[in-house]
Coordinates of C-alpha atoms in Angstrom, one line a residue:
M23 CA -29.2 -6.3 -11.8
A24 CA -32.8 -6.1 -10.9
H25 CA -34.4 -2.9 -9.7
S26 CA -34.4 -4.0 -6.1
E27 CA -30.8 -5.0 -6.3
I28 CA -29.8 -1.6 -7.7
V29 CA -31.5 0.0 -4.7
V30 CA -29.6 -2.3 -2.2
F31 CA -26.3 -1.7 -4.1
F32 CA -26.6 2.1 -3.8
C33 CA -27.6 1.8 -0.1
Q34 CA -24.6 -0.5 0.5
I35 CA -22.1 1.8 -1.1
G36 CA -23.6 4.8 0.7
A37 CA -23.4 3.0 4.1
M38 CA -19.8 2.0 3.5
L39 CA -18.7 5.5 2.5
A40 CA -20.6 7.1 5.4
V41 CA -18.9 4.7 7.9
A42 CA -15.5 5.3 6.3
I43 CA -15.8 9.1 6.5
A44 CA -17.0 9.1 10.1
C45 CA -14.5 6.6 11.4
G46 CA -11.7 8.2 9.4
Q47 CA -12.4 11.5 11.0
I48 CA -12.4 10.0 14.5
A49 CA -9.0 8.4 13.8
R50 CA -7.6 11.7 12.6
R51 CA -8.8 13.4 15.8
L52 CA -7.0 10.7 17.8
G53 CA -3.8 11.4 15.9
Q54 CA -3.9 8.2 13.8
P55 CA -4.0 7.6 10.0
A56 CA -7.4 7.8 8.5
V57 CA -7.0 4.3 7.2
L58 CA -7.1 3.0 10.7
G59 CA -10.5 4.4 11.2
E60 CA -11.7 3.2 7.8
L61 CA -10.6 -0.3 8.6
M62 CA -12.3 -0.2 12.0
G63 CA -15.5 1.1 10.2
G64 CA -15.4 -2.0 8.0
V65 CA -15.1 -4.2 11.1
L66 CA -18.1 -2.5 12.6
I67 CA -20.3 -2.7 9.5
G68 CA -19.1 -6.2 8.6
P69 CA -19.5 -9.8 9.9
T70 CA -17.4 -9.1 13.0
V71 CA -20.0 -6.7 14.6
F72 CA -23.0 -5.8 12.4
Q73 CA -23.8 -9.3 11.4
A74 CA -23.4 -10.6 15.0
V75 CA -25.7 -7.8 16.4
A76 CA -28.3 -7.5 13.6
P77 CA -28.1 -10.5 11.3
G78 CA -31.4 -9.7 9.5
A79 CA -30.3 -6.1 8.7
Y80 CA -26.9 -7.3 7.6
A81 CA -28.4 -9.9 5.3
W82 CA -30.5 -7.2 3.6
L83 CA -27.6 -4.7 3.2
F84 CA -25.0 -7.2 2.2
P85 CA -26.9 -10.0 0.3
Q86 CA -24.9 -12.7 -1.5
S87 CA -26.6 -11.8 -4.8
T88 CA -24.1 -12.3 -7.6
G89 CA -25.0 -9.0 -9.3
I90 CA -24.5 -6.9 -6.2
V91 CA -21.3 -8.6 -5.2
T92 CA -19.9 -8.3 -8.7
A93 CA -20.8 -4.6 -8.9
R94 CA -19.3 -3.9 -5.5
E95 CA -16.1 -5.7 -6.3
A96 CA -15.7 -3.8 -9.6
V97 CA -16.0 -0.5 -7.7
L98 CA -13.5 -1.6 -5.1
Q99 CA -11.0 -2.9 -7.7
I100 CA -11.0 0.5 -9.4
G101 CA -10.5 2.1 -6.0
M102 CA -7.5 -0.1 -5.3
L103 CA -6.0 0.7 -8.6
F104 CA -6.2 4.5 -8.1
F105 CA -4.9 4.3 -4.6
L106 CA -1.8 2.4 -5.9
F107 CA -1.5 5.0 -8.7
V108 CA -1.4 7.8 -6.1
A109 CA 1.1 5.8 -4.1
G110 CA 3.2 5.5 -7.3
L111 CA 3.1 9.3 -7.7
E112 CA 4.7 9.6 -4.2
V113 CA 7.8 7.9 -5.5
N114 CA 10.7 10.3 -6.1
L115 CA 13.2 8.5 -8.3
G116 CA 15.5 11.5 -8.1
L117 CA 16.2 10.7 -4.5
L118 CA 17.6 7.4 -5.5
R119 CA 20.5 9.0 -7.3
R120 CA 21.5 11.6 -4.6
R121 CA 22.0 9.9 -1.3
G122 CA 24.9 7.5 -2.0
L123 CA 26.1 4.7 0.2
C124 CA 23.8 5.4 3.2
L125 CA 20.7 5.2 1.0
L126 CA 21.9 2.0 -0.7
L127 CA 22.7 0.2 2.6
T128 CA 19.5 1.4 4.3
A129 CA 17.3 0.3 1.3
V130 CA 19.0 -3.0 0.7
L131 CA 19.2 -4.2 4.3
G132 CA 15.8 -2.7 5.0
A133 CA 14.3 -5.1 2.4
A134 CA 16.7 -8.0 2.7
V135 CA 16.7 -8.6 6.4
P136 CA 12.9 -8.6 6.9
F137 CA 12.5 -10.7 3.8
A138 CA 15.1 -13.2 5.1
V139 CA 13.3 -13.3 8.5
G140 CA 9.9 -13.9 6.9
F141 CA 11.2 -16.5 4.4
G142 CA 13.2 -18.3 7.2
A143 CA 10.2 -18.4 9.6
A144 CA 8.0 -19.9 6.9
R145 CA 10.6 -22.6 6.0
V146 CA 11.8 -23.4 9.5
V147 CA 8.3 -23.9 11.1
P148 CA 6.0 -24.5 8.2
G149 CA 3.3 -26.1 10.3
F150 CA 2.9 -23.0 12.4
W151 CA 1.5 -21.0 9.4
N152 CA -1.1 -23.5 8.3
V153 CA -0.5 -22.9 4.6
P154 CA -3.7 -23.4 2.6
E155 CA -3.9 -26.8 0.9
G156 CA -2.4 -26.9 -2.6
V157 CA -0.2 -23.8 -2.1
N158 CA 3.5 -24.4 -2.8
R159 CA 5.5 -23.9 0.4
E160 CA 8.3 -22.2 -1.4
I161 CA 5.9 -19.7 -2.9
F162 CA 4.3 -19.1 0.5
A163 CA 7.7 -18.5 2.0
V164 CA 8.6 -15.9 -0.6
F165 CA 5.2 -14.2 -0.1
L166 CA 5.7 -14.0 3.7
G167 CA 9.2 -12.5 3.1
T168 CA 7.7 -10.0 0.7
A169 CA 4.9 -9.1 3.1
L170 CA 7.5 -8.3 5.8
C171 CA 9.9 -6.3 3.6
I172 CA 7.4 -3.9 2.1
S173 CA 6.8 -0.4 3.5
A174 CA 3.9 2.0 3.1
L175 CA 5.3 5.1 1.3
P176 CA 2.1 7.2 1.8
V177 CA 1.9 6.6 5.5
I178 CA 5.7 7.3 6.0
A179 CA 5.3 10.5 4.0
R180 CA 2.4 11.6 6.2
I181 CA 4.3 10.8 9.4
L182 CA 7.4 12.7 8.3
F183 CA 5.4 15.6 7.1
D184 CA 3.6 15.9 10.5
L185 CA 7.0 15.8 12.3
G186 CA 8.5 18.4 10.0
L187 CA 11.2 16.0 8.7
V188 CA 10.5 15.9 4.9
R189 CA 13.2 18.5 4.2
H190 CA 15.8 16.8 6.4
E191 CA 18.4 14.1 5.7
I192 CA 16.5 11.7 7.9
G193 CA 13.3 12.2 5.9
V194 CA 15.0 12.0 2.5
I195 CA 16.8 8.7 3.4
T196 CA 13.7 7.2 4.9
L197 CA 11.5 8.1 1.9
A198 CA 14.0 7.1 -0.7
A199 CA 14.7 3.8 1.0
A200 CA 11.0 3.1 1.4
T201 CA 10.6 3.9 -2.3
I202 CA 13.1 1.1 -3.2
N203 CA 11.4 -1.2 -0.8
D204 CA 8.0 -0.6 -2.4
L205 CA 9.4 -1.2 -5.9
I206 CA 11.0 -4.4 -4.7
G207 CA 7.9 -5.6 -2.8
W208 CA 5.4 -5.0 -5.7
S209 CA 7.8 -6.6 -8.2
L210 CA 8.1 -9.7 -6.0
L211 CA 4.3 -9.9 -5.6
A212 CA 4.0 -9.7 -9.4
L213 CA 6.6 -12.4 -9.6
I214 CA 4.8 -14.6 -7.1
L215 CA 1.4 -14.3 -8.7
G216 CA 2.9 -14.7 -12.2
T217 CA 4.4 -18.1 -11.3
M218 CA 1.3 -19.6 -9.7
E219 CA -2.2 -20.7 -10.7
D220 CA -4.5 -21.8 -8.0
G221 CA -1.6 -21.9 -5.6
R222 CA 0.6 -24.0 -7.9
P223 CA 3.5 -23.1 -10.2
A224 CA 2.2 -22.2 -13.6
R225 CA 5.3 -21.2 -15.5
P226 CA 9.1 -21.0 -15.0
V227 CA 10.3 -18.3 -12.6
G228 CA 12.8 -17.0 -15.2
V229 CA 10.0 -16.4 -17.7
T230 CA 8.0 -14.4 -15.1
I231 CA 11.1 -12.4 -14.1
L232 CA 11.6 -11.4 -17.7
L233 CA 7.9 -10.5 -18.1
V234 CA 8.0 -8.3 -15.0
L235 CA 11.1 -6.5 -16.2
L236 CA 9.9 -6.0 -19.7
F237 CA 6.5 -4.8 -18.5
A238 CA 8.1 -2.3 -16.1
V239 CA 10.3 -0.9 -18.8
V240 CA 7.5 -0.5 -21.3
V241 CA 5.1 1.1 -18.8
F242 CA 7.7 3.4 -17.4
G243 CA 8.9 4.4 -20.8
L244 CA 5.4 5.1 -22.2
G245 CA 4.3 6.8 -19.0
R246 CA 7.2 9.3 -19.2
I247 CA 6.4 10.0 -22.9
V248 CA 2.8 10.7 -22.1
A249 CA 3.7 12.9 -19.1
R250 CA 6.0 15.0 -21.3
L251 CA 3.8 15.3 -24.4
L252 CA 0.2 15.4 -23.0
L253 CA 0.3 16.5 -19.4
R254 CA 2.2 19.7 -19.7
R255 CA 0.5 22.5 -17.9
S256 CA -1.8 24.8 -19.8
G257 CA -2.9 28.2 -18.8
N258 CA -6.4 27.0 -17.9
E259 CA -6.3 25.2 -14.5
P260 CA -9.7 23.4 -14.9
A261 CA -8.7 22.1 -18.4
W262 CA -5.3 20.8 -17.1
S263 CA -7.0 19.0 -14.1
T264 CA -9.7 17.4 -16.4
M265 CA -7.1 16.2 -18.9
F266 CA -4.9 14.8 -16.2
I267 CA -7.7 12.8 -14.5
G268 CA -8.9 11.5 -17.9
I269 CA -5.5 10.5 -19.3
S270 CA -4.4 9.1 -16.0
G271 CA -7.5 7.0 -15.8
V272 CA -7.1 5.6 -19.2
L273 CA -3.4 4.7 -18.6
V274 CA -4.2 3.1 -15.2
L275 CA -6.9 0.9 -16.6
L276 CA -4.9 -0.1 -19.7
A277 CA -1.8 -0.9 -17.6
A278 CA -4.0 -2.9 -15.2
A279 CA -5.5 -4.9 -18.0
A280 CA -2.1 -5.6 -19.5
A281 CA -0.7 -6.7 -16.1
E282 CA -3.7 -9.0 -15.6
S283 CA -3.3 -10.5 -19.0
L284 CA 0.3 -11.3 -18.2
G285 CA -0.7 -12.8 -14.9
L286 CA 1.1 -10.1 -12.9
H287 CA -2.0 -8.6 -11.1
A288 CA -3.5 -5.2 -12.0
V289 CA -2.1 -3.3 -9.0
F290 CA 1.5 -3.7 -10.4
G291 CA 0.4 -1.9 -13.6
A292 CA -1.3 0.9 -11.7
F293 CA 1.6 1.4 -9.4
L294 CA 4.1 1.7 -12.3
V295 CA 1.9 4.2 -14.1
G296 CA 2.0 6.4 -11.0
V297 CA 5.8 6.1 -10.8
S298 CA 6.3 6.9 -14.4
L299 CA 3.9 9.9 -14.5
G300 CA 5.3 11.3 -11.3
H301 CA 8.8 11.1 -12.7
G302 CA 7.8 12.8 -15.9
M303 CA 6.2 15.9 -14.4
T304 CA 7.7 19.2 -13.1
P305 CA 7.5 19.9 -9.3
E306 CA 4.6 22.4 -9.9
E307 CA 2.7 19.8 -11.9
E308 CA 3.3 17.2 -9.2
Q309 CA 1.7 19.4 -6.6
R310 CA -1.3 20.1 -8.8
A311 CA -1.6 16.4 -9.6
H312 CA -1.6 15.5 -5.9
H313 CA -4.4 18.0 -5.3
V314 CA -6.5 16.8 -8.2
L315 CA -6.1 13.1 -7.2
H316 CA -6.9 13.7 -3.6
E317 CA -10.2 15.0 -4.7
F318 CA -10.7 12.2 -7.2
A319 CA -9.3 9.0 -5.6
I320 CA -8.3 9.5 -2.0
S321 CA -11.6 11.0 -0.8
F322 CA -13.9 8.5 -2.4
F323 CA -12.4 5.3 -3.8
A324 CA -9.8 4.7 -1.1
P325 CA -12.1 4.9 1.9
L326 CA -14.5 2.5 0.2
Y327 CA -11.7 0.0 -0.4
F328 CA -10.3 0.1 3.1
V329 CA -13.8 -0.3 4.7
S330 CA -14.3 -3.3 2.4
I331 CA -11.2 -5.0 4.1
G332 CA -13.2 -5.1 7.3
L333 CA -16.0 -6.8 5.4
R334 CA -13.9 -9.7 4.1
T335 CA -13.7 -11.8 7.3
D336 CA -14.8 -12.0 10.9
F337 CA -11.8 -10.5 12.7
V338 CA -12.9 -12.0 16.0
R339 CA -13.4 -15.5 14.7
H340 CA -10.1 -15.6 12.8
F341 CA -8.0 -13.7 15.3
D342 CA -5.1 -15.9 16.4
L343 CA -3.2 -14.1 19.2
G344 CA -0.1 -16.2 18.9
L345 CA 0.1 -15.7 15.2
V346 CA -0.5 -12.0 15.5
L347 CA 2.2 -11.6 18.1
V348 CA 4.7 -13.6 16.0
V349 CA 3.9 -11.6 12.8
V350 CA 4.1 -8.2 14.5
T351 CA 7.4 -9.1 16.3
I352 CA 9.3 -10.5 13.4
A353 CA 8.0 -7.6 11.2
C354 CA 9.3 -5.0 13.6
V355 CA 12.6 -6.8 14.4
G356 CA 13.3 -7.4 10.7
K357 CA 12.5 -3.9 9.4
V358 CA 13.8 -1.8 12.3
G359 CA 16.9 -4.0 12.6
G360 CA 17.7 -4.2 8.9
A361 CA 17.0 -0.6 8.0
G362 CA 18.6 0.7 11.2
L363 CA 21.7 -1.3 10.6
G364 CA 22.0 -0.1 7.0
A365 CA 21.6 3.6 8.1
W366 CA 24.2 3.1 10.8
L367 CA 26.7 1.4 8.5
G368 CA 26.1 4.3 6.1
G369 CA 27.4 6.8 8.7
M370 CA 24.3 7.9 10.7
P371 CA 24.5 8.1 14.5
A372 CA 23.0 5.0 16.2
R373 CA 19.9 6.9 17.5
V374 CA 19.1 8.5 14.2
A375 CA 19.7 5.1 12.4
V376 CA 17.1 3.4 14.7
A377 CA 14.7 6.3 14.0
V378 CA 15.1 5.6 10.2
G379 CA 14.3 2.0 10.9
F380 CA 11.1 2.9 12.8
G381 CA 10.2 5.3 10.1
M382 CA 10.4 2.6 7.4
N383 CA 8.5 0.1 9.7
A384 CA 5.1 1.6 8.9
R385 CA 3.2 -0.8 6.6
G386 CA -0.2 0.8 6.5
A387 CA -2.5 0.5 3.5
M388 CA 0.1 -1.0 1.2
E389 CA 0.4 -4.1 3.5
M390 CA -3.4 -4.3 3.6
I391 CA -3.7 -4.3 -0.2
L392 CA -1.0 -6.9 -0.4
A393 CA -2.8 -9.1 2.1
T394 CA -6.1 -8.7 0.3
V395 CA -4.5 -9.7 -3.0
A396 CA -3.0 -12.7 -1.4
L397 CA -6.3 -13.8 0.2
E398 CA -8.2 -13.4 -3.1
S399 CA -5.5 -15.4 -4.8
G400 CA -5.7 -18.3 -2.3
L401 CA -2.1 -17.8 -1.0
I402 CA -3.2 -17.3 2.6
D403 CA -6.2 -18.1 4.8
E404 CA -8.2 -15.7 7.0
R405 CA -6.0 -16.3 10.0
I406 CA -2.9 -15.0 8.2
F407 CA -4.9 -12.2 6.5
V408 CA -6.1 -10.9 9.9
A409 CA -2.5 -11.1 11.3
L410 CA -1.1 -9.1 8.4
V411 CA -3.8 -6.5 8.7
V412 CA -3.2 -6.1 12.4
M413 CA 0.5 -5.9 11.8
A414 CA 0.0 -3.1 9.3
L415 CA -2.0 -1.2 11.8
A416 CA 0.3 -1.8 14.7
T417 CA 3.5 -0.8 12.8
S418 CA 1.8 2.4 11.5
M419 CA 0.7 3.4 15.0
I420 CA 4.2 2.7 16.5
S421 CA 6.2 4.7 13.9
G422 CA 5.2 8.2 14.8
P423 CA 5.6 8.0 18.6
A424 CA 8.9 6.2 18.2
L425 CA 10.3 8.9 15.9
R426 CA 9.2 11.6 18.3
R427 CA 11.0 9.9 21.2
L428 CA 14.2 9.1 19.2
L429 CA 14.4 12.5 17.6
R430 CA 13.8 14.6 20.6
P431 CA 15.2 18.2 20.6
G432 CA 18.9 18.3 20.1
T433 CA 19.1 15.5 17.6
K434 CA 21.0 16.5 14.5
R435 CA 18.8 16.8 11.4
E436 CA 20.4 18.2 8.3
P437 CA 18.0 20.0 5.9
T438 CA 18.2 18.9 2.3
E439 CA 16.3 19.3 -1.0
R440 CA 12.6 19.5 -1.4
T441 CA 10.9 16.1 -1.7
T442 CA 7.5 15.2 -3.2
A443 CA 6.4 14.2 0.2
E444 CA 5.6 17.8 1.0
T445 CA 2.2 17.1 -0.5
P446 CA 1.6 13.7 1.2
C447 CA -1.0 11.1 0.6
T448 CA -3.2 11.2 3.7
N449 CA -4.9 7.7 3.7
G450 CA -1.8 5.5 3.7

C-alpha cells in the first residue's frame, strides 16, 4: 500500500473499533448483548447511514482501493477465526455424556425440526427466496435449513449466566443441546461449501462428508495431544498465558489453512481447534484460557468483525419486511417447537421445556458469521443476508425475557455440575 493508503487504513480500523466499543457499551447498559451494539455501530458507520449523510467523508474513510480493502478483510478474517475459536472453547463435550435421553431428544429435535422447516420452506416456495442465479436450489435449501437449526453457544451461555442458571439442570441441558446443534450446523456448512464452486456442485457429496469427518477427527485428535503436552500449567502465569496465545494462534491458522485447502471454509477449522483444546484442558486451565482470550480476541478482533457486518450492505435498501417476518417466524417456531418438544418428551415439565426451547433459540453472532460466509460465497443475496442478521438479533433479544417469564419464582430448577459457561463469552 502507498503511504496515503496506510494512513487511511489505520484511520478506518480506528474508527470501526471506536464505534464498536461505544455502541457495545450502550447495548450492555440497555441489557442487550454487546454484539447488538457492534452491529448497529456498523450500520451507522456504513452505507446505510454514514454514506447517505456524508458521502464525501464516507468515500475518504472507506475507499475502494484494492490494497486497503484487502488489508481490512485480512484483519477481519483473523478476527472471525479467533471468535470461532473462542466459541469452540465454550463447548463442553463432557455434558454430552451425562444427560441421557432428555439431552438427546432436545438436541436432535432442536436441530432436525428447524432444519426441516427451513428446507421445506425453500423447496415448497422457491420463488419467494429469490435464489441467486446459478445457485443450486437443493444446496440453497440445505443452507436455509442449516441457518435455522444453528444456535449461538456464547450468547446462550451469557444469558444463562446472567439468570443464574448455569449450574442448574435447565442450563446444562440447554448448553449441551446447543453444543450439539453448533457441531451439526458448522459441519453442514462445511459440507455445503465443500460441494459447491461458484454456487454449483463441485464434487460428490459422499466425498465431502468423508473429508469433513476425517478433518474433524484429525484436528480433534491433534488438538487434544497439543493441549496435554504443551499447554499444561506452569508456575509462571505470564509464561503460561503467552504460550497459550502463541500456540493457539498457530493451530488456528494452520487448521484454517487446511480447511480452506479442502474447500471446507476456514471457520470450521478454527471452531474445531477450540473444541479440541477446550476438551484437553483442566477446569482451572479452561478458566485461565477464557481470561486470556477475552483480552486477546474478544476485546479487539470480535468487535471489529461485527462492525464490519454493518458495512457489507445497505440495511435500509435491502430490508424486505415480508422476508424478515417469515424468517424470524419460522426460525422461532422451528427452534422453540423442536427443542421444547424434545425436552418435554425427555421428561421436563411443559413450561420448563418451552424455556429450554427459548434458551436455544438465541442465534446471535454465530448466525451472523454463517450469513456472512454465505454472502461471500454467493449462496445468498443481500435481502436474505439482512433477513438472517435481523433474525439473529431478534432471537437473541427474545430469549432472555422469555426465560425470565417462564422461569418465574417457584419453577423447579435442579442444580447440577459446574459447566464451562461459568466463564461465558460476552460478545455472542
